[in-house]
Amino acid sequence: MSLRTTSIATTLAEVFGYGEFRPHQAEIIEHLVDGRDSFVLMPTGGGKSLCFQIPALHRPGVAIVVSPLIALMKDQVDALRANGVAAAVLNSSLCAEESASVLRDLRAGALDLLYVAPERLVLDGFLAELSRLELALFAIDEAHCVSQWGHDFRPEYVKLGILRERFPNVPIVALTATADEQTRADVVHQLGLGDARIFVTGFDRPNIHYSSAYKTKPAVQLLEFLRAHQGASGIVYALSRKRVEEVAAKLRAAGFSAGAYHAGMDAAKRTRVQDDFLGDRLDIVVATVAFGMGIDKPDVRFVVHYDMPKSIEGYYQETGRAGRDGLPAAAFMLWSMQDVMTARGFIDAVAKEEQRRIETHKLSAMIAYAEALSCRRRALLGYFGEERADPCGHCDVCENPPETYDATVDAQKALSAVYRLRERFGMGYVVDVLRGSEGERIISNGHDELSVYNIGAEHSKDDWSAIFRQLIHRGYLRVDVAEYSTLKLTPAAGPVLRGEESVVLARPPAPRPKSAEKPAKLPKSAATVLETDEQVALFEHLREVRREIAAEQSVPAYVVFADAALADMARRAPGTREEFLEVSGVGAAKLERYGETFLAAIAAATA
Ligand code: ADP
Ligand code: ZN
């Protein structure tokens, strides 16, 4: 049991190998070391774990950490042990013998941290056991699971309210990344943390680059994005199991290291995909949203949404899995009108009116994000109530602001075509009529006789689609999903058709010749923070060394070293043990455990 008398900054450096605290970490840690309760709201990747791990080392007794996900507990404990911290797990994944050994260590005071599943913690026998021990603190991770308002309610979490009563002198810290106000208040209430100090850090994830594109050829668009990220770890989310399988197969056919993950697969296969991903033996996981909750991989470099998610909450949580290590990462979303219609279809099937209303609102916010004509980050943060004055300069819209133009004439053409076609056709057909297509259906319907036939040949199909989407989005047209997705005029269309109102739209991007198409300018990997080709080569080599060690020890690659540590190592190319200790992420334990191997690899590579 290491009760430290040194400063928390020394522990940060010696045990975890980091030079500086992230925003708010020091404050939160000091508050807990002083024995007081706190509620911590910090975005994913903000560094919540250290907020209770360091106090656990600075207070007498064992810290009890509650976490909902078994896989996540094990990975955190592996990472702590790699740093020389006495940590253990107690949950249903252990056999009787293993449990007994953990309990022995616990009673002997040999543990600094014990990660426990909530259902185990609240058993009477276990609580009685704990009351005989000295306890450093309780940390309740993913604390939003306590609340019915949250998106992730877990009944066994509710019972944790008992901790405040049973252990009045042990400080409790509840931590979450879930933003919404109602959930926050409920968590504090349920856990009896009325006197807790509340720490809220901003929601921005400045290292994530956000971009979105309308699906024209989704598979091609995806491949183009992935080629700019070759060799990096990433997740591609798709809506259905079938689509997951299809996309994974396409990626493999295109030469990517990709695996599928969804709830329809057997458990063993799912575990293998997840382990290979964590061990860096698999670059890309194509998955339904079932994937990601239980993984804590800090060096996920990109998250792609192949289909549009239903809400910004979900989207932000999923994209938040990218770049937890603070290095450059990318979130890229593809979407289509078809996605919107599918989502509307689901909402229409919801029985309760109130819930339909809420979900419709969430979907509109998602569409507005997809079609954003100004800074995407501002749109995201705004949704969570965080106002931001300046555009971020680090999203596709900021980098390529859309040009707007007086689109009154285009809008009139589009709306009249819908009118002349008696609001009985879908977008594709209306565009064909506008562009003077000689399609069989148009001719046999006699629509080549209409006054609107061939009045829009100056725009391509894609450009007209972009115009129609904006008209739908701005409420001049609506799509009747119940009636074969035909386009209908809304009352707002009248003034435009009569020439009483003008319309300003974003100009569709000018067509680019295929050959001139550059891959998107996006952060490729952690390697982008490196300056020279030699550093990049060394970084890739060190990843190889890490992969081998991780496979040998059956731990996730980041338990050995995170990308951030390898990048710093490649930059410094340390030649001695002292220099090796300077690397961010190298503490005393990792120096002993891995120093020799990595120093040798660096020496060989730079000789
Ligand atoms: P959260 O639980 O808030 O999502 P984690 O606690 O998993 O975040 O931390 C995310 C990553 O940031 C981890 O790889 C962690 O080691 C790293 N990290 C945390 N604090 C610091 C720090 N002060 N300096 C450098 N890296 C840090
Ligand atoms: Zn921006």
mmCIF file of N, CA, C and O in Angstrom, residues 271-357:
data_model
loop_
_atom_site.group_PDB
_atom_site.id
_atom_site.type_symbol
_atom_site.label_atom_id
_atom_site.label_comp_id
_atom_site.label_asym_id
_atom_site.label_seq_id
_atom_site.Cartn_x
_atom_site.Cartn_y
_atom_site.Cartn_z
ATOM 1 N N THR A 271 -15.512 -11.019 -29.592
ATOM 2 C CA THR A 271 -14.366 -10.794 -28.708
ATOM 3 C C THR A 271 -13.066 -10.787 -29.496
ATOM 4 O O THR A 271 -12.179 -9.982 -29.241
ATOM 5 N N ARG A 272 -12.978 -11.697 -30.471
ATOM 6 C CA ARG A 272 -11.737 -11.751 -31.235
ATOM 7 C C ARG A 272 -11.515 -10.450 -32.011
ATOM 8 O O ARG A 272 -10.414 -9.901 -32.017
ATOM 9 N N VAL A 273 -12.590 -9.959 -32.643
ATOM 10 C CA VAL A 273 -12.468 -8.708 -33.401
ATOM 11 C C VAL A 273 -12.038 -7.576 -32.471
ATOM 12 O O VAL A 273 -11.124 -6.805 -32.758
ATOM 13 N N GLN A 274 -12.689 -7.507 -31.312
ATOM 14 C CA GLN A 274 -12.360 -6.444 -30.370
ATOM 15 C C GLN A 274 -10.910 -6.548 -29.879
ATOM 16 O O GLN A 274 -10.186 -5.549 -29.840
ATOM 17 N N ASP A 275 -10.487 -7.772 -29.535
ATOM 18 C CA ASP A 275 -9.114 -7.951 -29.057
ATOM 19 C C ASP A 275 -8.089 -7.604 -30.139
ATOM 20 O O ASP A 275 -7.060 -7.005 -29.855
ATOM 21 N N ASP A 276 -8.383 -8.030 -31.373
ATOM 22 C CA ASP A 276 -7.447 -7.720 -32.461
ATOM 23 C C ASP A 276 -7.351 -6.215 -32.675
ATOM 24 O O ASP A 276 -6.289 -5.679 -32.966
ATOM 25 N N PHE A 277 -8.473 -5.545 -32.522
ATOM 26 C CA PHE A 277 -8.483 -4.088 -32.682
ATOM 27 C C PHE A 277 -7.655 -3.436 -31.572
ATOM 28 O O PHE A 277 -6.806 -2.585 -31.819
ATOM 29 N N LEU A 278 -7.886 -3.884 -30.342
ATOM 30 C CA LEU A 278 -7.145 -3.324 -29.212
ATOM 31 C C LEU A 278 -5.654 -3.640 -29.310
ATOM 32 O O LEU A 278 -4.807 -2.862 -28.879
ATOM 33 N N GLY A 279 -5.343 -4.797 -29.884
ATOM 34 C CA GLY A 279 -3.950 -5.219 -29.986
ATOM 35 C C GLY A 279 -3.265 -4.695 -31.235
ATOM 36 O O GLY A 279 -2.145 -5.098 -31.534
ATOM 37 N N ASP A 280 -3.962 -3.830 -31.981
ATOM 38 C CA ASP A 280 -3.411 -3.260 -33.215
ATOM 39 C C ASP A 280 -3.140 -4.305 -34.293
ATOM 40 O O ASP A 280 -2.321 -4.097 -35.169
ATOM 41 N N ARG A 281 -3.831 -5.435 -34.229
ATOM 42 C CA ARG A 281 -3.672 -6.425 -35.287
ATOM 43 C C ARG A 281 -4.754 -6.245 -36.347
ATOM 44 O O ARG A 281 -4.757 -6.912 -37.363
ATOM 45 N N LEU A 282 -5.679 -5.336 -36.072
ATOM 46 C CA LEU A 282 -6.765 -5.061 -37.001
ATOM 47 C C LEU A 282 -6.936 -3.538 -37.009
ATOM 48 O O LEU A 282 -7.116 -2.933 -35.963
ATOM 49 N N ASP A 283 -6.861 -2.939 -38.205
ATOM 50 C CA ASP A 283 -6.920 -1.467 -38.256
ATOM 51 C C ASP A 283 -8.334 -0.936 -38.069
ATOM 52 O O ASP A 283 -8.554 0.020 -37.339
ATOM 53 N N ILE A 284 -9.277 -1.541 -38.806
ATOM 54 C CA ILE A 284 -10.604 -0.938 -38.888
ATOM 55 C C ILE A 284 -11.680 -1.912 -38.406
ATOM 56 O O ILE A 284 -11.683 -3.073 -38.811
ATOM 57 N N VAL A 285 -12.579 -1.448 -37.554
ATOM 58 C CA VAL A 285 -13.753 -2.235 -37.206
ATOM 59 C C VAL A 285 -14.966 -1.562 -37.821
ATOM 60 O O VAL A 285 -15.197 -0.370 -37.606
ATOM 61 N N VAL A 286 -15.705 -2.319 -38.636
ATOM 62 C CA VAL A 286 -16.959 -1.826 -39.180
ATOM 63 C C VAL A 286 -18.040 -2.373 -38.259
ATOM 64 O O VAL A 286 -18.096 -3.585 -38.030
ATOM 65 N N ALA A 287 -18.875 -1.506 -37.691
ATOM 66 C CA ALA A 287 -19.729 -1.967 -36.603
ATOM 67 C C ALA A 287 -21.055 -1.239 -36.539
ATOM 68 O O ALA A 287 -21.198 -0.133 -37.052
ATOM 69 N N THR A 288 -22.007 -1.878 -35.879
ATOM 70 C CA THR A 288 -23.210 -1.161 -35.475
ATOM 71 C C THR A 288 -22.859 -0.442 -34.173
ATOM 72 O O THR A 288 -21.785 -0.676 -33.610
ATOM 73 N N VAL A 289 -23.779 0.378 -33.663
ATOM 74 C CA VAL A 289 -23.428 1.141 -32.464
ATOM 75 C C VAL A 289 -23.188 0.254 -31.245
ATOM 76 O O VAL A 289 -22.750 0.731 -30.214
ATOM 77 N N ALA A 290 -23.457 -1.055 -31.393
ATOM 78 C CA ALA A 290 -23.162 -1.974 -30.295
ATOM 79 C C ALA A 290 -21.678 -1.951 -29.946
ATOM 80 O O ALA A 290 -21.284 -2.310 -28.848
ATOM 81 N N PHE A 291 -20.847 -1.519 -30.878
ATOM 82 C CA PHE A 291 -19.406 -1.536 -30.642
ATOM 83 C C PHE A 291 -18.915 -0.190 -30.123
ATOM 84 O O PHE A 291 -19.305 0.850 -30.623
ATOM 85 N N GLY A 292 -18.062 -0.233 -29.124
ATOM 86 C CA GLY A 292 -17.441 1.021 -28.694
ATOM 87 C C GLY A 292 -17.676 1.327 -27.244
ATOM 88 O O GLY A 292 -16.809 1.848 -26.567
ATOM 89 N N MET A 293 -18.856 0.952 -26.719
ATOM 90 C CA MET A 293 -19.156 1.200 -25.322
ATOM 91 C C MET A 293 -18.083 0.619 -24.424
ATOM 92 O O MET A 293 -17.649 1.244 -23.480
ATOM 93 N N GLY A 294 -17.678 -0.617 -24.737
ATOM 94 C CA GLY A 294 -16.774 -1.302 -23.834
ATOM 95 C C GLY A 294 -15.312 -1.143 -24.183
ATOM 96 O O GLY A 294 -14.485 -1.865 -23.667
ATOM 97 N N ILE A 295 -14.997 -0.223 -25.069
ATOM 98 C CA ILE A 295 -13.572 -0.106 -25.371
ATOM 99 C C ILE A 295 -13.043 1.265 -25.015
ATOM 100 O O ILE A 295 -13.733 2.265 -25.072
ATOM 101 N N ASP A 296 -11.818 1.264 -24.651
ATOM 102 C CA ASP A 296 -11.212 2.434 -24.059
ATOM 103 C C ASP A 296 -9.922 2.746 -24.798
ATOM 104 O O ASP A 296 -8.990 3.244 -24.231
ATOM 105 N N LYS A 297 -9.893 2.427 -26.074
ATOM 106 C CA LYS A 297 -8.661 2.571 -26.850
ATOM 107 C C LYS A 297 -8.396 4.053 -27.105
ATOM 108 O O LYS A 297 -9.199 4.715 -27.753
ATOM 109 N N PRO A 298 -7.289 4.558 -26.588
ATOM 110 C CA PRO A 298 -7.086 6.009 -26.700
ATOM 111 C C PRO A 298 -6.608 6.461 -28.072
ATOM 112 O O PRO A 298 -6.699 7.630 -28.391
ATOM 113 N N ASP A 299 -6.098 5.533 -28.901
ATOM 114 C CA ASP A 299 -5.494 5.986 -30.157
ATOM 115 C C ASP A 299 -6.359 5.675 -31.379
ATOM 116 O O ASP A 299 -5.842 5.424 -32.460
ATOM 117 N N VAL A 300 -7.684 5.685 -31.212
ATOM 118 C CA VAL A 300 -8.572 5.578 -32.374
ATOM 119 C C VAL A 300 -8.411 6.883 -33.161
ATOM 120 O O VAL A 300 -8.644 7.960 -32.624
ATOM 121 N N ARG A 301 -7.966 6.780 -34.409
ATOM 122 C CA ARG A 301 -7.635 7.995 -35.158
ATOM 123 C C ARG A 301 -8.801 8.542 -35.962
ATOM 124 O O ARG A 301 -8.800 9.693 -36.364
ATOM 125 N N PHE A 302 -9.787 7.705 -36.250
ATOM 126 C CA PHE A 302 -10.953 8.239 -36.957
ATOM 127 C C PHE A 302 -12.205 7.441 -36.627
ATOM 128 O O PHE A 302 -12.128 6.259 -36.279
ATOM 129 N N VAL A 303 -13.343 8.131 -36.714
ATOM 130 C CA VAL A 303 -14.648 7.488 -36.604
ATOM 131 C C VAL A 303 -15.456 7.947 -37.811
ATOM 132 O O VAL A 303 -15.610 9.142 -38.037
ATOM 133 N N VAL A 304 -15.912 6.979 -38.600
ATOM 134 C CA VAL A 304 -16.719 7.312 -39.768
ATOM 135 C C VAL A 304 -18.150 6.862 -39.517
ATOM 136 O O VAL A 304 -18.372 5.772 -38.991
ATOM 137 N N HIS A 305 -19.114 7.689 -39.850
ATOM 138 C CA HIS A 305 -20.508 7.258 -39.864
ATOM 139 C C HIS A 305 -20.907 7.046 -41.316
ATOM 140 O O HIS A 305 -20.963 7.996 -42.076
ATOM 141 N N TYR A 306 -21.147 5.804 -41.654
ATOM 142 C CA TYR A 306 -21.505 5.476 -43.031
ATOM 143 C C TYR A 306 -22.974 5.810 -43.279
ATOM 144 O O TYR A 306 -23.398 5.973 -44.408
ATOM 145 N N ASP A 307 -23.751 5.864 -42.202
ATOM 146 C CA ASP A 307 -25.161 6.271 -42.275
ATOM 147 C C ASP A 307 -25.375 7.342 -41.217
ATOM 148 O O ASP A 307 -24.701 7.355 -40.200
ATOM 149 N N MET A 308 -26.349 8.199 -41.458
ATOM 150 C CA MET A 308 -26.578 9.285 -40.520
ATOM 151 C C MET A 308 -27.194 8.775 -39.218
ATOM 152 O O MET A 308 -28.179 8.053 -39.234
ATOM 153 N N PRO A 309 -26.614 9.135 -38.057
ATOM 154 C CA PRO A 309 -27.205 8.722 -36.779
ATOM 155 C C PRO A 309 -28.520 9.464 -36.502
ATOM 156 O O PRO A 309 -28.828 10.438 -37.181
ATOM 157 N N LYS A 310 -29.251 8.999 -35.488
ATOM 158 C CA LYS A 310 -30.579 9.550 -35.212
ATOM 159 C C LYS A 310 -30.540 10.832 -34.407
ATOM 160 O O LYS A 310 -31.494 11.593 -34.406
ATOM 161 N N SER A 311 -29.467 11.014 -33.634
ATOM 162 C CA SER A 311 -29.419 12.194 -32.787
ATOM 163 C C SER A 311 -27.990 12.665 -32.616
ATOM 164 O O SER A 311 -27.038 11.902 -32.798
ATOM 165 N N ILE A 312 -27.864 13.944 -32.261
ATOM 166 C CA ILE A 312 -26.535 14.511 -32.048
ATOM 167 C C ILE A 312 -25.897 13.932 -30.792
ATOM 168 O O ILE A 312 -24.688 13.733 -30.747
ATOM 169 N N GLU A 313 -26.704 13.601 -29.794
ATOM 170 C CA GLU A 313 -26.134 12.976 -28.586
ATOM 171 C C GLU A 313 -25.355 11.721 -28.963
ATOM 172 O O GLU A 313 -24.213 11.537 -28.571
ATOM 173 N N GLY A 314 -26.039 10.847 -29.705
ATOM 174 C CA GLY A 314 -25.407 9.600 -30.115
ATOM 175 C C GLY A 314 -24.181 9.879 -30.977
ATOM 176 O O GLY A 314 -23.114 9.294 -30.768
ATOM 177 N N TYR A 315 -24.344 10.774 -31.917
ATOM 178 C CA TYR A 315 -23.248 11.097 -32.835
ATOM 179 C C TYR A 315 -22.032 11.607 -32.065
ATOM 180 O O TYR A 315 -20.900 11.173 -32.300
ATOM 181 N N TYR A 316 -22.275 12.500 -31.105
ATOM 182 C CA TYR A 316 -21.153 13.095 -30.389
ATOM 183 C C TYR A 316 -20.459 12.062 -29.512
ATOM 184 O O TYR A 316 -19.245 12.047 -29.378
ATOM 185 N N GLN A 317 -21.257 11.183 -28.941
ATOM 186 C CA GLN A 317 -20.659 10.137 -28.112
ATOM 187 C C GLN A 317 -19.802 9.187 -28.968
ATOM 188 O O GLN A 317 -18.706 8.822 -28.588
ATOM 189 N N GLU A 318 -20.331 8.836 -30.136
ATOM 190 C CA GLU A 318 -19.599 7.911 -30.995
ATOM 191 C C GLU A 318 -18.319 8.547 -31.552
ATOM 192 O O GLU A 318 -17.253 7.942 -31.548
ATOM 193 N N THR A 319 -18.437 9.793 -32.014
ATOM 194 C CA THR A 319 -17.230 10.450 -32.541
ATOM 195 C C THR A 319 -16.230 10.712 -31.417
ATOM 196 O O THR A 319 -15.034 10.780 -31.656
ATOM 197 N N GLY A 320 -16.743 10.816 -30.185
ATOM 198 C CA GLY A 320 -15.865 11.057 -29.039
ATOM 199 C C GLY A 320 -14.886 9.926 -28.793
ATOM 200 O O GLY A 320 -13.924 10.074 -28.047
ATOM 201 N N ARG A 321 -15.129 8.776 -29.419
ATOM 202 C CA ARG A 321 -14.211 7.653 -29.250
ATOM 203 C C ARG A 321 -12.932 7.868 -30.037
ATOM 204 O O ARG A 321 -11.963 7.131 -29.877
ATOM 205 N N ALA A 322 -12.911 8.876 -30.894
ATOM 206 C CA ALA A 322 -11.685 9.185 -31.644
ATOM 207 C C ALA A 322 -10.798 10.109 -30.813
ATOM 208 O O ALA A 322 -11.284 10.964 -30.090
ATOM 209 N N GLY A 323 -9.484 9.884 -30.911
ATOM 210 C CA GLY A 323 -8.510 10.829 -30.363
ATOM 211 C C GLY A 323 -8.582 11.093 -28.878
ATOM 212 O O GLY A 323 -8.373 12.209 -28.442
ATOM 213 N N ARG A 324 -8.849 10.064 -28.077
ATOM 214 C CA ARG A 324 -8.860 10.292 -26.632
ATOM 215 C C ARG A 324 -7.488 10.659 -26.123
ATOM 216 O O ARG A 324 -7.332 11.230 -25.059
ATOM 217 N N ASP A 325 -6.450 10.303 -26.859
ATOM 218 C CA ASP A 325 -5.083 10.628 -26.434
ATOM 219 C C ASP A 325 -4.711 12.075 -26.735
ATOM 220 O O ASP A 325 -3.602 12.506 -26.467
ATOM 221 N N GLY A 326 -5.647 12.828 -27.315
ATOM 222 C CA GLY A 326 -5.370 14.244 -27.577
ATOM 223 C C GLY A 326 -4.623 14.505 -28.875
ATOM 224 O O GLY A 326 -4.410 15.653 -29.247
ATOM 225 N N LEU A 327 -4.232 13.456 -29.589
ATOM 226 C CA LEU A 327 -3.554 13.644 -30.872
ATOM 227 C C LEU A 327 -4.588 13.839 -31.975
ATOM 228 O O LEU A 327 -5.758 13.517 -31.800
ATOM 229 N N PRO A 328 -4.155 14.374 -33.151
ATOM 230 C CA PRO A 328 -5.110 14.636 -34.218
ATOM 231 C C PRO A 328 -5.969 13.421 -34.563
ATOM 232 O O PRO A 328 -5.462 12.297 -34.640
ATOM 233 N N ALA A 329 -7.272 13.650 -34.762
ATOM 234 C CA ALA A 329 -8.194 12.578 -35.112
ATOM 235 C C ALA A 329 -9.291 13.178 -35.978
ATOM 236 O O ALA A 329 -9.428 14.396 -36.047
ATOM 237 N N ALA A 330 -10.062 12.295 -36.652
ATOM 238 C CA ALA A 330 -11.069 12.810 -37.574
ATOM 239 C C ALA A 330 -12.405 12.123 -37.382
ATOM 240 O O ALA A 330 -12.464 10.934 -37.097
ATOM 241 N N ALA A 331 -13.480 12.901 -37.536
ATOM 242 C CA ALA A 331 -14.834 12.360 -37.526
ATOM 243 C C ALA A 331 -15.468 12.721 -38.866
ATOM 244 O O ALA A 331 -15.548 13.890 -39.214
ATOM 245 N N PHE A 332 -15.861 11.716 -39.610
ATOM 246 C CA PHE A 332 -16.380 11.941 -40.958
ATOM 247 C C PHE A 332 -17.744 11.267 -41.071
ATOM 248 O O PHE A 332 -17.880 10.095 -40.729
ATOM 249 N N MET A 333 -18.743 12.003 -41.528
ATOM 250 C CA MET A 333 -20.089 11.437 -41.622
ATOM 251 C C MET A 333 -20.616 11.514 -43.048
ATOM 252 O O MET A 333 -20.530 12.547 -43.693
ATOM 253 N N LEU A 334 -21.168 10.401 -43.517
ATOM 254 C CA LEU A 334 -21.862 10.382 -44.800
ATOM 255 C C LEU A 334 -23.361 10.362 -44.499
ATOM 256 O O LEU A 334 -23.793 9.745 -43.533
ATOM 257 N N TRP A 335 -24.129 11.017 -45.339
ATOM 258 C CA TRP A 335 -25.574 10.997 -45.099
ATOM 259 C C TRP A 335 -26.319 11.181 -46.408
ATOM 260 O O TRP A 335 -25.730 11.591 -47.414
ATOM 261 N N SER A 336 -27.589 10.843 -46.400
ATOM 262 C CA SER A 336 -28.389 11.002 -47.606
ATOM 263 C C SER A 336 -29.838 11.264 -47.213
ATOM 264 O O SER A 336 -30.229 11.053 -46.064
ATOM 265 N N MET A 337 -30.600 11.700 -48.175
ATOM 266 C CA MET A 337 -32.022 11.913 -47.948
ATOM 267 C C MET A 337 -32.675 10.581 -47.584
ATOM 268 O O MET A 337 -33.609 10.531 -46.797
ATOM 269 N N GLN A 338 -32.143 9.508 -48.145
ATOM 270 C CA GLN A 338 -32.661 8.183 -47.827
ATOM 271 C C GLN A 338 -32.492 7.882 -46.331
ATOM 272 O O GLN A 338 -33.405 7.352 -45.688
ATOM 273 N N ASP A 339 -31.337 8.253 -45.783
ATOM 274 C CA ASP A 339 -31.104 8.062 -44.343
ATOM 275 C C ASP A 339 -32.157 8.816 -43.538
ATOM 276 O O ASP A 339 -32.675 8.319 -42.536
ATOM 277 N N VAL A 340 -32.425 10.051 -43.976
ATOM 278 C CA VAL A 340 -33.402 10.876 -43.263
ATOM 279 C C VAL A 340 -34.763 10.190 -43.300
ATOM 280 O O VAL A 340 -35.465 10.099 -42.292
ATOM 281 N N MET A 341 -35.099 9.665 -44.475
ATOM 282 C CA MET A 341 -36.401 9.024 -44.616
ATOM 283 C C MET A 341 -36.495 7.762 -43.767
ATOM 284 O O MET A 341 -37.531 7.498 -43.151
ATOM 285 N N THR A 342 -35.420 6.984 -43.739
ATOM 286 C CA THR A 342 -35.413 5.791 -42.893
ATOM 287 C C THR A 342 -35.648 6.187 -41.438
ATOM 288 O O THR A 342 -36.475 5.595 -40.736
ATOM 289 N N ALA A 343 -34.938 7.216 -40.991
ATOM 290 C CA ALA A 343 -35.083 7.652 -39.602
ATOM 291 C C ALA A 343 -36.508 8.138 -39.333
ATOM 292 O O ALA A 343 -37.104 7.822 -38.307
ATOM 293 N N ARG A 344 -37.082 8.891 -40.291
ATOM 294 C CA ARG A 344 -38.464 9.359 -40.120
ATOM 295 C C ARG A 344 -39.416 8.180 -40.021
ATOM 296 O O ARG A 344 -40.356 8.199 -39.230
ATOM 297 N N GLY A 345 -39.145 7.148 -40.832
ATOM 298 C CA GLY A 345 -39.985 5.961 -40.805
ATOM 299 C C GLY A 345 -40.013 5.342 -39.411
ATOM 300 O O GLY A 345 -41.073 4.989 -38.896
ATOM 301 N N PHE A 346 -38.828 5.259 -38.780
ATOM 302 C CA PHE A 346 -38.759 4.707 -37.417
ATOM 303 C C PHE A 346 -39.553 5.573 -36.447
ATOM 304 O O PHE A 346 -40.275 5.068 -35.591
ATOM 305 N N ILE A 347 -39.412 6.872 -36.600
ATOM 306 C CA ILE A 347 -40.101 7.774 -35.676
ATOM 307 C C ILE A 347 -41.619 7.649 -35.844
ATOM 308 O O ILE A 347 -42.365 7.606 -34.872
ATOM 309 N N ASP A 348 -42.067 7.559 -37.098
ATOM 310 C CA ASP A 348 -43.510 7.453 -37.343
ATOM 311 C C ASP A 348 -44.098 6.204 -36.697
ATOM 312 O O ASP A 348 -45.280 6.145 -36.389
ATOM 313 N N ALA A 349 -43.251 5.197 -36.521
ATOM 314 C CA ALA A 349 -43.744 3.950 -35.943
ATOM 315 C C ALA A 349 -43.819 3.998 -34.421
ATOM 316 O O ALA A 349 -44.331 3.090 -33.781
ATOM 317 N N VAL A 350 -43.284 5.065 -33.821
ATOM 318 C CA VAL A 350 -43.327 5.186 -32.364
ATOM 319 C C VAL A 350 -44.744 5.518 -31.923
ATOM 320 O O VAL A 350 -45.381 6.412 -32.491
ATOM 321 N N ALA A 351 -45.233 4.795 -30.920
ATOM 322 C CA ALA A 351 -46.636 4.963 -30.551
ATOM 323 C C ALA A 351 -46.909 6.274 -29.811
ATOM 324 O O ALA A 351 -47.868 6.974 -30.100
ATOM 325 N N LYS A 352 -46.017 6.614 -28.858
ATOM 326 C CA LYS A 352 -46.315 7.774 -28.012
ATOM 327 C C LYS A 352 -46.046 9.090 -28.721
ATOM 328 O O LYS A 352 -44.945 9.349 -29.196
ATOM 329 N N GLU A 353 -47.035 9.928 -28.742
ATOM 330 C CA GLU A 353 -46.951 11.214 -29.424
ATOM 331 C C GLU A 353 -45.793 12.076 -28.906
ATOM 332 O O GLU A 353 -44.999 12.617 -29.664
ATOM 333 N N GLU A 354 -45.709 12.146 -27.549
ATOM 334 C CA GLU A 354 -44.673 12.957 -26.912
ATOM 335 C C GLU A 354 -43.272 12.528 -27.361
ATOM 336 O O GLU A 354 -42.425 13.347 -27.701
ATOM 337 N N GLN A 355 -43.081 11.197 -27.388
ATOM 338 C CA GLN A 355 -41.767 10.695 -27.760
ATOM 339 C C GLN A 355 -41.484 10.955 -29.245
ATOM 340 O O GLN A 355 -40.359 11.257 -29.631
ATOM 341 N N ARG A 356 -42.530 10.864 -30.065
ATOM 342 C CA ARG A 356 -42.375 11.163 -31.489
ATOM 343 C C ARG A 356 -41.902 12.598 -31.676
ATOM 344 O O ARG A 356 -41.048 12.890 -32.494
ATOM 345 N N ARG A 357 -42.483 13.478 -30.869
ATOM 346 C CA ARG A 357 -42.142 14.892 -30.974
ATOM 347 C C ARG A 357 -40.661 15.113 -30.616
ATOM 348 O O ARG A 357 -39.930 15.790 -31.325
#
